[in-house]
Tab-separated table of C-alpha atoms in Angstrom:
chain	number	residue	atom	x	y	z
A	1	UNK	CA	142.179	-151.258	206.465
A	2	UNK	CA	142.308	-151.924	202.801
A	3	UNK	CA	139.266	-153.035	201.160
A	4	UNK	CA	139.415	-156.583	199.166
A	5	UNK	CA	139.664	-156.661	195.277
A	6	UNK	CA	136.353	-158.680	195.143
A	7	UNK	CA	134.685	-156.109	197.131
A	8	UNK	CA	136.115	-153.190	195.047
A	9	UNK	CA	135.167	-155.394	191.782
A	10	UNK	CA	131.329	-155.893	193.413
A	11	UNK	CA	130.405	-152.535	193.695
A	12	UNK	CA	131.938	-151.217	190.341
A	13	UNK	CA	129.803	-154.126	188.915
A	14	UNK	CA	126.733	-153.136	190.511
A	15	UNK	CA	127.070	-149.291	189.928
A	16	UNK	CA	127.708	-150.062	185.834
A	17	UNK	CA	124.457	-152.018	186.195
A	18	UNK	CA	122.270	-149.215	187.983
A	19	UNK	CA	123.699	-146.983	184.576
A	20	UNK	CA	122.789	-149.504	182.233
A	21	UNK	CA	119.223	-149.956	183.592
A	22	UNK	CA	118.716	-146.012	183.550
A	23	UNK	CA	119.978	-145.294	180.416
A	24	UNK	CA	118.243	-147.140	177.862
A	25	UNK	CA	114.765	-145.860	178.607
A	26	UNK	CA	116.263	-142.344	178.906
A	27	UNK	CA	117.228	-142.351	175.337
A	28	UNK	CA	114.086	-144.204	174.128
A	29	UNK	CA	112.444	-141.496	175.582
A	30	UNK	CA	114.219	-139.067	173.957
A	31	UNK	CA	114.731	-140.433	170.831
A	32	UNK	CA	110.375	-140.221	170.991
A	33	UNK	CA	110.688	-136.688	171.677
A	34	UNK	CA	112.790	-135.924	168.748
A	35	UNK	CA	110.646	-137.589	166.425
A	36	UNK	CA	107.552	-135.922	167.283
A	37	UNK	CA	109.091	-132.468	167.278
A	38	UNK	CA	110.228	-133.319	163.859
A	39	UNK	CA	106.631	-134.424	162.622
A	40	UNK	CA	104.803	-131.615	164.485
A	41	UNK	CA	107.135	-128.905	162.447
A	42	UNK	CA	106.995	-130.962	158.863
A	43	UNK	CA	103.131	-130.527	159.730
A	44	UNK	CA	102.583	-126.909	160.831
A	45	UNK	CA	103.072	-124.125	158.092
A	46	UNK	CA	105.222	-121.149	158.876
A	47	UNK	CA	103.818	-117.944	160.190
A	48	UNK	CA	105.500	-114.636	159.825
A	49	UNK	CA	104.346	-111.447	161.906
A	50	UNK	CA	104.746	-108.239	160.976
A	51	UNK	CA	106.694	-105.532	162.953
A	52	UNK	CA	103.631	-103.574	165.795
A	53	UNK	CA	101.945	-101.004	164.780
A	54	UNK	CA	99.738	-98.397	167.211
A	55	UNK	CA	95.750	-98.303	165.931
A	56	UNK	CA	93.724	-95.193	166.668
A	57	UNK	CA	90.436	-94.383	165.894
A	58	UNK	CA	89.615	-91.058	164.721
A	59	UNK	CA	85.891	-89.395	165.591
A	60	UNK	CA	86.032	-86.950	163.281
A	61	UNK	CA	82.824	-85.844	161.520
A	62	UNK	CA	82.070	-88.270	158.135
A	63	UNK	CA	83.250	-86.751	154.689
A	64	UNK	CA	80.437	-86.453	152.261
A	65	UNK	CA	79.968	-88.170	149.498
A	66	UNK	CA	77.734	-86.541	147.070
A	67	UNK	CA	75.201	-89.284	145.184
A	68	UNK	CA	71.535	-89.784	143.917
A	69	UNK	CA	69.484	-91.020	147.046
A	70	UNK	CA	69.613	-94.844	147.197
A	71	UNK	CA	71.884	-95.027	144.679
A	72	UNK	CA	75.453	-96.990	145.354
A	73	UNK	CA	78.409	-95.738	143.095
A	74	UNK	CA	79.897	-97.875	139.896
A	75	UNK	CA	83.009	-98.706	141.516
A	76	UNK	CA	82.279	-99.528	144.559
A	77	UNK	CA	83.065	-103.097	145.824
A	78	UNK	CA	80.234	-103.123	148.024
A	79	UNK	CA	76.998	-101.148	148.712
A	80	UNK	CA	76.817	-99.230	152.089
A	81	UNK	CA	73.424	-101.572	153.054
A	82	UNK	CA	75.632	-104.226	153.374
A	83	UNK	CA	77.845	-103.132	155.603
A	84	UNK	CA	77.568	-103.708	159.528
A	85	UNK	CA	76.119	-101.374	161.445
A	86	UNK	CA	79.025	-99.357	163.082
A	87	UNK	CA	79.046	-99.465	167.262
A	88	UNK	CA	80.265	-95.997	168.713
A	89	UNK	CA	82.402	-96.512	171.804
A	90	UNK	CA	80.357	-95.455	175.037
A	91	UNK	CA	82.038	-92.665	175.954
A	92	UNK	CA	82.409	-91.102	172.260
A	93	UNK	CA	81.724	-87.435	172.028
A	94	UNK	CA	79.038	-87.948	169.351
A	95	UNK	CA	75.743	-87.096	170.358
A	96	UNK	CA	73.999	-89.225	167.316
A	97	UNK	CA	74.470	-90.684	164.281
A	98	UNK	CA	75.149	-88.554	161.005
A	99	UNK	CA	72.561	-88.852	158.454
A	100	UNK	CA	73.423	-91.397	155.999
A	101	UNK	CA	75.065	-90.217	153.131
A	102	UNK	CA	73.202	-91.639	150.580
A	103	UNK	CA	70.504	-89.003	151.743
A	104	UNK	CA	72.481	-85.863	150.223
A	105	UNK	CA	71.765	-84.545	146.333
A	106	UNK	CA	74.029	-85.424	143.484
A	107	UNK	CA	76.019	-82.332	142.124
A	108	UNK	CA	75.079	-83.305	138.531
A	109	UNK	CA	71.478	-83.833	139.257
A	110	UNK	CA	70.351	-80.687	141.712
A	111	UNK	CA	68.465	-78.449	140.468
A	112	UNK	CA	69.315	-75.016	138.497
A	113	UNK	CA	69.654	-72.577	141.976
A	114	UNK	CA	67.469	-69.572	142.502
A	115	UNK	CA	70.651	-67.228	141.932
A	116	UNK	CA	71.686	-69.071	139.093
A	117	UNK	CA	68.417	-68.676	137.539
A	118	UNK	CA	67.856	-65.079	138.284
A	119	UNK	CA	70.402	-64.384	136.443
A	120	UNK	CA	69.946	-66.090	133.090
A	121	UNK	CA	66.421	-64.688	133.428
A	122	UNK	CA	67.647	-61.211	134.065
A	123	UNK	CA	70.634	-61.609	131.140
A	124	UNK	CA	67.734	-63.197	128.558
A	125	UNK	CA	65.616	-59.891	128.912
A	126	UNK	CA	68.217	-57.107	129.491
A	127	UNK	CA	68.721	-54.111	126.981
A	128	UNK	CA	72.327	-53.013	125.948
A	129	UNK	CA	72.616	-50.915	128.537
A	130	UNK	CA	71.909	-53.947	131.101
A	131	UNK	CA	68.374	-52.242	131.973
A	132	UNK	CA	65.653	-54.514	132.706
A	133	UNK	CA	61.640	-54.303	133.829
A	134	UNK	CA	60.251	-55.734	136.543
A	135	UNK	CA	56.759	-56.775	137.710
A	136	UNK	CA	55.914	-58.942	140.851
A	137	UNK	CA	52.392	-60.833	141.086
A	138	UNK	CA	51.195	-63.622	142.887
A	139	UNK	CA	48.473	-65.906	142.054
A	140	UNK	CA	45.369	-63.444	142.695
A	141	UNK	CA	46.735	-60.773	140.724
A	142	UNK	CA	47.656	-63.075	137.652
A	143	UNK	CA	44.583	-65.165	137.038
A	144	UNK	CA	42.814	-64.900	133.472
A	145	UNK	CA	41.354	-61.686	133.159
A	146	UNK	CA	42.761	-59.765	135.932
A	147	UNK	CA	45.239	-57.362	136.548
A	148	UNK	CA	47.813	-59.149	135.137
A	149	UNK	CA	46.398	-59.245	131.726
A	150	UNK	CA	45.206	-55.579	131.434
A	151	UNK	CA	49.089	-54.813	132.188
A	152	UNK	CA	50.406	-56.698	129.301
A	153	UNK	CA	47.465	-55.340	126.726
A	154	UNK	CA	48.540	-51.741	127.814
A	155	UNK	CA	52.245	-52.523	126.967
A	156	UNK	CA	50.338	-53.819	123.450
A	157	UNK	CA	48.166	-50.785	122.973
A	158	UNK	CA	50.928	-47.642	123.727
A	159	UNK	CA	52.761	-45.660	121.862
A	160	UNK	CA	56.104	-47.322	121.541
A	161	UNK	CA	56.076	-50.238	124.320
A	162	UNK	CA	55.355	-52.979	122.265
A	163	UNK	CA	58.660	-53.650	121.751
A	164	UNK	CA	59.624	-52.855	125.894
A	165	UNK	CA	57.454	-56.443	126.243
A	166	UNK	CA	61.215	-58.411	125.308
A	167	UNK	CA	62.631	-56.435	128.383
A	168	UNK	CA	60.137	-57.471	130.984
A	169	UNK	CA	60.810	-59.938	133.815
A	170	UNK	CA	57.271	-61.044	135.449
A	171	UNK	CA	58.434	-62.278	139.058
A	172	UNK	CA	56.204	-64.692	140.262
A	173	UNK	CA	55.862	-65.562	144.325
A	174	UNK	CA	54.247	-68.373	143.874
A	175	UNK	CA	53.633	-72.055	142.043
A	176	UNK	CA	50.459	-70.648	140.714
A	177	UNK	CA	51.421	-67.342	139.565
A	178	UNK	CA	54.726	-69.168	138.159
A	179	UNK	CA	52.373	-71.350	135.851
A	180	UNK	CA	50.136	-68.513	134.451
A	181	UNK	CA	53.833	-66.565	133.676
A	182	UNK	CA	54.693	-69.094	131.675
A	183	UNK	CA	51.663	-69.340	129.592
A	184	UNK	CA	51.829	-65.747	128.868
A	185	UNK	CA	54.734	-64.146	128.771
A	186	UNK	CA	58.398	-65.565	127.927
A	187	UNK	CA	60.756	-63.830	130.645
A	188	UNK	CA	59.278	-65.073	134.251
A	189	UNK	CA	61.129	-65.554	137.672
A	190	UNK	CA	59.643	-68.094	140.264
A	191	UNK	CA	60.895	-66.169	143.364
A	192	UNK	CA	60.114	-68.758	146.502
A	193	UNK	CA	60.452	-67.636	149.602
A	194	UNK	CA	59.579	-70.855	152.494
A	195	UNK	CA	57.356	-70.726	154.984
A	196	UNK	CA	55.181	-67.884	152.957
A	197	UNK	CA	52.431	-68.442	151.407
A	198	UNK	CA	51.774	-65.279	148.982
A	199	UNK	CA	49.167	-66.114	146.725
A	200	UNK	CA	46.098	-64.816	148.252
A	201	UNK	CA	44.929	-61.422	148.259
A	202	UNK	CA	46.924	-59.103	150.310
A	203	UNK	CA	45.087	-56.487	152.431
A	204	UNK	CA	46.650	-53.432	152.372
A	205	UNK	CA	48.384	-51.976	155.117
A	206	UNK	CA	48.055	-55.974	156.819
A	207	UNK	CA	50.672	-57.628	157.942
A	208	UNK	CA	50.819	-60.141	155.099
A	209	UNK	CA	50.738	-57.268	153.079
A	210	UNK	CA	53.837	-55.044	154.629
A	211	UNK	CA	56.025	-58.975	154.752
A	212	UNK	CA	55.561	-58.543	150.723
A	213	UNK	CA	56.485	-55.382	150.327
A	214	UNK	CA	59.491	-55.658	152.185
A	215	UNK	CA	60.520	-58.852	150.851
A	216	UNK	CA	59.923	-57.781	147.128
A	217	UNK	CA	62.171	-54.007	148.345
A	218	UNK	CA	65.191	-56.594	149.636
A	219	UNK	CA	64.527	-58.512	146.384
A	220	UNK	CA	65.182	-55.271	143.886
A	221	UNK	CA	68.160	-54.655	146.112
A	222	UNK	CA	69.701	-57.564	144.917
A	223	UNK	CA	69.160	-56.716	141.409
A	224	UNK	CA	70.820	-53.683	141.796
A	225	UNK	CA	74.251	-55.988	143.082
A	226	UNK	CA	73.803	-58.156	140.081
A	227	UNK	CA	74.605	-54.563	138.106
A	228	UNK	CA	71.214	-54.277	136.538
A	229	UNK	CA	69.510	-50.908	136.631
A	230	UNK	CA	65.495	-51.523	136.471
A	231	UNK	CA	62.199	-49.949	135.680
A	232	UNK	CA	60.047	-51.664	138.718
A	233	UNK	CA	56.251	-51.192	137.861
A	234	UNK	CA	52.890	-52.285	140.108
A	235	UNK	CA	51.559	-54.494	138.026
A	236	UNK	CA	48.288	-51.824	138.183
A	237	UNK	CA	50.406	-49.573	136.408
A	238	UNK	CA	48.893	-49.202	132.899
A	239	UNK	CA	52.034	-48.094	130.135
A	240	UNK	CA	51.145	-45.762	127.442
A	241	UNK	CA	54.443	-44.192	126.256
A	242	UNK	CA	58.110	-45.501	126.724
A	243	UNK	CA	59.243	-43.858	129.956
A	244	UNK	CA	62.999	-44.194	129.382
A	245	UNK	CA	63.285	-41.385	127.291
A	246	UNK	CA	61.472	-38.654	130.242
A	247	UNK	CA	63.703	-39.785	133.237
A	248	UNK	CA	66.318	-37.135	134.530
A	249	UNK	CA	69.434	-38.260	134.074
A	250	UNK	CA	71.100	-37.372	136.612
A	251	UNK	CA	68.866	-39.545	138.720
A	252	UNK	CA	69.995	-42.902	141.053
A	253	UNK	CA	66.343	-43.482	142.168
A	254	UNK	CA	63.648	-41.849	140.326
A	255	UNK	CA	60.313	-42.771	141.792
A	256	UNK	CA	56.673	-41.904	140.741
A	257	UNK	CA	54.257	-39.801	143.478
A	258	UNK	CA	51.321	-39.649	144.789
A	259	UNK	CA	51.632	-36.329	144.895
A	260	UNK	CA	54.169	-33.961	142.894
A	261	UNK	CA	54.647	-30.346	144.150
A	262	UNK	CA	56.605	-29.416	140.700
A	263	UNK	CA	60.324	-29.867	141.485
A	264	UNK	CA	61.639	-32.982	140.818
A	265	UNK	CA	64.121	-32.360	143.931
A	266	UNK	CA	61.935	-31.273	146.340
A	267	UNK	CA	61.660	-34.234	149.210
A	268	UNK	CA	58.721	-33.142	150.401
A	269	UNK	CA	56.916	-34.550	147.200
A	270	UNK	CA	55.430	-37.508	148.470
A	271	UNK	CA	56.609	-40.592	146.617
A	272	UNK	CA	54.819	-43.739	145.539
A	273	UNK	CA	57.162	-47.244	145.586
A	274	UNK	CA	55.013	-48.696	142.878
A	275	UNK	CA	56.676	-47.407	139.931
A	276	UNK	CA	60.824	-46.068	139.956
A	277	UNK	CA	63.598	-46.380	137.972
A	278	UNK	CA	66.689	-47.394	139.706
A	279	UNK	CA	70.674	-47.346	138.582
A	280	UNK	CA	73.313	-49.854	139.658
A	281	UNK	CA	76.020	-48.165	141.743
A	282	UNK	CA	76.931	-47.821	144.821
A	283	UNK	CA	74.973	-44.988	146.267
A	284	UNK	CA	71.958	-47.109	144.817
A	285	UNK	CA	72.763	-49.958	146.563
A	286	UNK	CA	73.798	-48.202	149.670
A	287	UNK	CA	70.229	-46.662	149.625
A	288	UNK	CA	68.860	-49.615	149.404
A	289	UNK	CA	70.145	-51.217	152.107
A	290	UNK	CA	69.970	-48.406	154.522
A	291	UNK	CA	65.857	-48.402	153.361
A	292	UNK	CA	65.807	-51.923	153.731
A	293	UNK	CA	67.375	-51.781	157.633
A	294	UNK	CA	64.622	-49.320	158.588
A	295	UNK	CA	62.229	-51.529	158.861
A	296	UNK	CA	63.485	-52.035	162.410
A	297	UNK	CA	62.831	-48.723	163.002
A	298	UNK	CA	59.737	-48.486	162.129
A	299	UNK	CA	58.024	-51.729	162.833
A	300	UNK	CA	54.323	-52.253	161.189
A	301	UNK	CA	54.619	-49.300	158.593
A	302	UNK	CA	54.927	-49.464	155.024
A	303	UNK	CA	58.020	-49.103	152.923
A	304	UNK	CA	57.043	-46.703	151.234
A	305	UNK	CA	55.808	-44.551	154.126
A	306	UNK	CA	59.015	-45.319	155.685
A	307	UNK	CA	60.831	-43.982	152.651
A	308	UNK	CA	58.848	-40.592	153.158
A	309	UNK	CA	60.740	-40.525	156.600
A	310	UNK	CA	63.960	-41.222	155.608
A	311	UNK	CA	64.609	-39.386	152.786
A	312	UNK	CA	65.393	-36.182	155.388
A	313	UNK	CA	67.912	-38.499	156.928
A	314	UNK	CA	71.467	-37.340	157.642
A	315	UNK	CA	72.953	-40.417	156.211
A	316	UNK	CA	70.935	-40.509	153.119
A	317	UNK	CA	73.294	-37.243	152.158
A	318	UNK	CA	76.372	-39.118	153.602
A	319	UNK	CA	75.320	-41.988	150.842
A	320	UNK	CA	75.254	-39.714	148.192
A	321	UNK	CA	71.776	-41.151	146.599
A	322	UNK	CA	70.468	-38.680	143.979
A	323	UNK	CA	66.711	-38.714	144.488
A	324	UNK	CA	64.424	-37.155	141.562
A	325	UNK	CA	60.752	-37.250	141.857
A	326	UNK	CA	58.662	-37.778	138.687
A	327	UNK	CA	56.072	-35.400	137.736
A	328	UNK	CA	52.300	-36.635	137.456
A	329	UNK	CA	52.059	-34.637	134.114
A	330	UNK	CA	53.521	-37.830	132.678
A	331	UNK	CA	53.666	-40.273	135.564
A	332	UNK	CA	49.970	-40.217	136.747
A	333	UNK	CA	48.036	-41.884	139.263
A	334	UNK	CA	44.636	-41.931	140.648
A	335	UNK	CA	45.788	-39.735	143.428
A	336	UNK	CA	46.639	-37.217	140.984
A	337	UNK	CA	46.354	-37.955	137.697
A	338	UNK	CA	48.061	-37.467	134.023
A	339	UNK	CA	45.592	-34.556	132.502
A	340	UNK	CA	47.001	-34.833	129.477
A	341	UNK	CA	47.244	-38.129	127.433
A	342	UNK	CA	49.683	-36.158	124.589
A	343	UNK	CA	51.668	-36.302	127.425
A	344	UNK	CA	50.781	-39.679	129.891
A	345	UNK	CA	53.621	-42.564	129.973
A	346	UNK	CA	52.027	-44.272	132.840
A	347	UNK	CA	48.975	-44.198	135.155
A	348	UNK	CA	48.768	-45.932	138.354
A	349	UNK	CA	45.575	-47.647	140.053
A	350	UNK	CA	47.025	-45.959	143.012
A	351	UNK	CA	44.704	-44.608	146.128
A	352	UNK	CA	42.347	-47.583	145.297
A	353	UNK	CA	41.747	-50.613	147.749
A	354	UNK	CA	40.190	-53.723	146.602
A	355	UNK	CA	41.231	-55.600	143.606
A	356	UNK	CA	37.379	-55.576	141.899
A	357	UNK	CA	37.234	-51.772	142.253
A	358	UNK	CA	41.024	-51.630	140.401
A	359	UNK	CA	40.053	-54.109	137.818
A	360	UNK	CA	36.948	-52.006	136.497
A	361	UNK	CA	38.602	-48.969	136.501
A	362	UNK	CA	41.871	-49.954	134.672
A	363	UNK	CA	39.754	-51.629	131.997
A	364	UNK	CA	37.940	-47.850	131.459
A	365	UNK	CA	41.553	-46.757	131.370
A	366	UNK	CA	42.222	-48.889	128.844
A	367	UNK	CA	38.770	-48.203	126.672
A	368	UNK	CA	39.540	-44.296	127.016
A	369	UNK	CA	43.492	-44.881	125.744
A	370	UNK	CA	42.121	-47.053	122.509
A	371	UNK	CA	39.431	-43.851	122.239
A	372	UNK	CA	42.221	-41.871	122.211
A	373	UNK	CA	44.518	-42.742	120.218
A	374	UNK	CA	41.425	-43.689	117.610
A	375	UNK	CA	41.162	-39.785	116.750
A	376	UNK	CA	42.675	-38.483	113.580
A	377	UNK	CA	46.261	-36.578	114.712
A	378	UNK	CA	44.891	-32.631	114.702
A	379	UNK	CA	41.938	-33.981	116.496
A	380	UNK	CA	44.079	-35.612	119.481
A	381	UNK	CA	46.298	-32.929	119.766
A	382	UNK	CA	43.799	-30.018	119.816
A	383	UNK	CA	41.196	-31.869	122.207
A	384	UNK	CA	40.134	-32.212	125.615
A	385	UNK	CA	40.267	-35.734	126.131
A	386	UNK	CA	40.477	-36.600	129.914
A	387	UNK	CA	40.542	-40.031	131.295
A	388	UNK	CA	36.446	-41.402	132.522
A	389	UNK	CA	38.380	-42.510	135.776
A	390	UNK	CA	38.600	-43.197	138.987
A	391	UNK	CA	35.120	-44.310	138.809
A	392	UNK	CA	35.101	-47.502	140.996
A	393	UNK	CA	37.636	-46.012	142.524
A	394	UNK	CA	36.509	-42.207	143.641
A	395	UNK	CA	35.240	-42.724	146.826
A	396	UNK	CA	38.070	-45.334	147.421
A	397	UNK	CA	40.917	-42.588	147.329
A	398	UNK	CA	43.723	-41.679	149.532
A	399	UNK	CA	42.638	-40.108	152.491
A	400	UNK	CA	46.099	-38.515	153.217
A	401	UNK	CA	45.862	-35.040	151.199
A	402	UNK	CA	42.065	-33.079	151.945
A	403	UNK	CA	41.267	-32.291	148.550
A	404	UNK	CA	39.442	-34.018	145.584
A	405	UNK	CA	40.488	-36.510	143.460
A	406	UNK	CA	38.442	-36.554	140.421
């Protein structure tokens, strides 16, 4: 059955009406959408990103920056107080916080180091031949009118050591002894050693005492590496002629005795540390450090009672160290001393304990050299003339050889 024309006509109509209805809100609504996607774009600024990039944090240890404490560096934008504090990451492998690095010294404002000032010291006071004298006192031993003083005044009163007084290095180990250095003498070394407190009287034989010795043996080692050959004197050593010119010279160490059998190579002459003469070289050095390393061996005992042992050593031979012992005709002690002053270059306050007994006797010393040398020529060199000490120190003496002293 065919449908009518009005019927067909009806329902086109209505369908074209349905459309219409539809359409114009569709397009109002879209026309809305445009527009505000058009103002929202005119309104927001373009933002470019850059390509990805991975981040990792490094926990290496801080670099140091070397700078005066507290103070922040010229060209620095900011000062390190005003950063933020810095958060470590729980499970960091740091254990704590460095110190801060404005806590280190400045290069340009540290002071001169010990090494560096041992050595201008040493190069001020050296002779030609890079030969210097040493001394060591601490702040008993170099107060006004002790030992100290009578030591210079005999380098003032001999024959010929005047002028040794320019080669002398005073090494001072402590603030004390340091000051009264520099008040009397122009060559001084302030040799600090922390945690030791030197500058009372040492005991002999005490354990303060032996820590001294050793430290002042491991001290003239290190001379001997800087190339310097040295005279080392006790500071109770009282100098009457220049010694340089009555040293063997075929000698590495040359040391004084207690007690001089008459060959110079003889070990069993029994040496005394507290005055020697030393060359730089290897075998020197060598010695040294073998001496130095027996200490272990021998804990509680002297250096230079350990030097009686090991000079019969196998390996002191290997070393090669030529060891001369120095007569007491001219190098003199009171253990056994210099007969005749013709003769004498040194005497030693040796075999004497207590600094009151050495003082007193080393000034007699002094008052029989200046009696001495007070003679007309014939009469000096035609007399008797025998040192007034020990006197203090005669019933003071060393109780290791059973026979007098006087």
């Amino acid at each position: 059955m065919k449908s009518s024309p009005a019927v067909s006509l009806f329902g086109a109509k209505a369908a074209d009406s349905a459309i219409r209805r539809w359409l114009s809100p569709l397009l109002f609504l879209a026309v809305v959408a445009l527009s505000i996607s058009l103002l929202y774009r005119a309104a927001t600024p373009a933002v470019s990103f850059p390509p990805m990039t991975t981040v990792r944090v490094e926990l290496s240890p801080p670099v140091a920056v070397w700078r005066p404490v507290g103070a922040a560096e010229a060209s620095d934008p900011i000062s390190s107080s005003s950063l933020p504090p810095v958060r470590r990451p729980v499970d960091a492998a740091v254990a704590s916080d460095p110190e801060p690095i404005s806590s280190a010294p400045s290069v340009q404002n540290m002071p001169e180091s010990q090494d560096v000032r041992l050595e201008r010291v040493l190069k001020a006071a050296a002779t030609e031949d890079n030969t210097v004298i040493l001394t060591s006192v601490n702040a008993f031993w170099s107060s006004p009118r002790s030992v100290l003083d009578l030591f210079l005044e005999s380098f003032r009163i001999g024959n010929g050591t005047s002028e040794l007084l320019s080669h002398l290095v005073i090494v001072a180990v402590d603030d004390k002894a340091y000051e009264r250095c520099l008040a009397v003498h122009p060559h001084c070394f302030h040799l600090k050693t922390e945690g030791v407190d030197y500058s009372g009287e040492k005991v002999f034989n005490t354990p303060e005492y032996l820590d001294m010795m050793w430290a002042r043996l491991d001290f003239l080692r290190l001379i001997l590496e800087k190339g310097y050959n040295f005279i080392f004197s006790d500071v109770d050593v009282m100098w009457f002629r220049n010694p340089l010119l009555y040293f063997y010279p075929d000698g590495d160490f040359q040391t004084s005795c207690d007690n001089f059998l008459g060959d110079p190579t003889n070990l069993k002459n029994w040496p005394n540390n507290g005055f020697n003469y030393v060359k730089s070289n290897n075998r020197s050095i060598e010695f040294y450090k073998y001496w130095y390393s027996s200490r272990a061996r021998f804990p509680g005992v002297h250096e230079q009672n350990v030097l009686n042992i090991i000079k019969f050593d196998q390996h002191i031979q290997q070393i090669g160290v030529r060891i001369r012992f120095l007569s007491t005709e001219r190098f003199g002690g009171f253990c056994e001393p210099s007969r005749d002053l013709n003769k004498v270059c040194t005497m030693h306050a040796n075999c004497c304990v207590g600094l009151r007994r050495k003082i007193d006797d080393l000034r007699a010393m002094l008052d029989d050299w200046r009696k001495f040398v007070s003679l007309p020529p014939d009469s000096r060199t035609s007399s008797r003339f025998s040192w007034s000490v020990p006197r203090s120190c005669r019933y003071n003496i060393n109780p290791y050889y059973n026979r007098s002293k006087s």
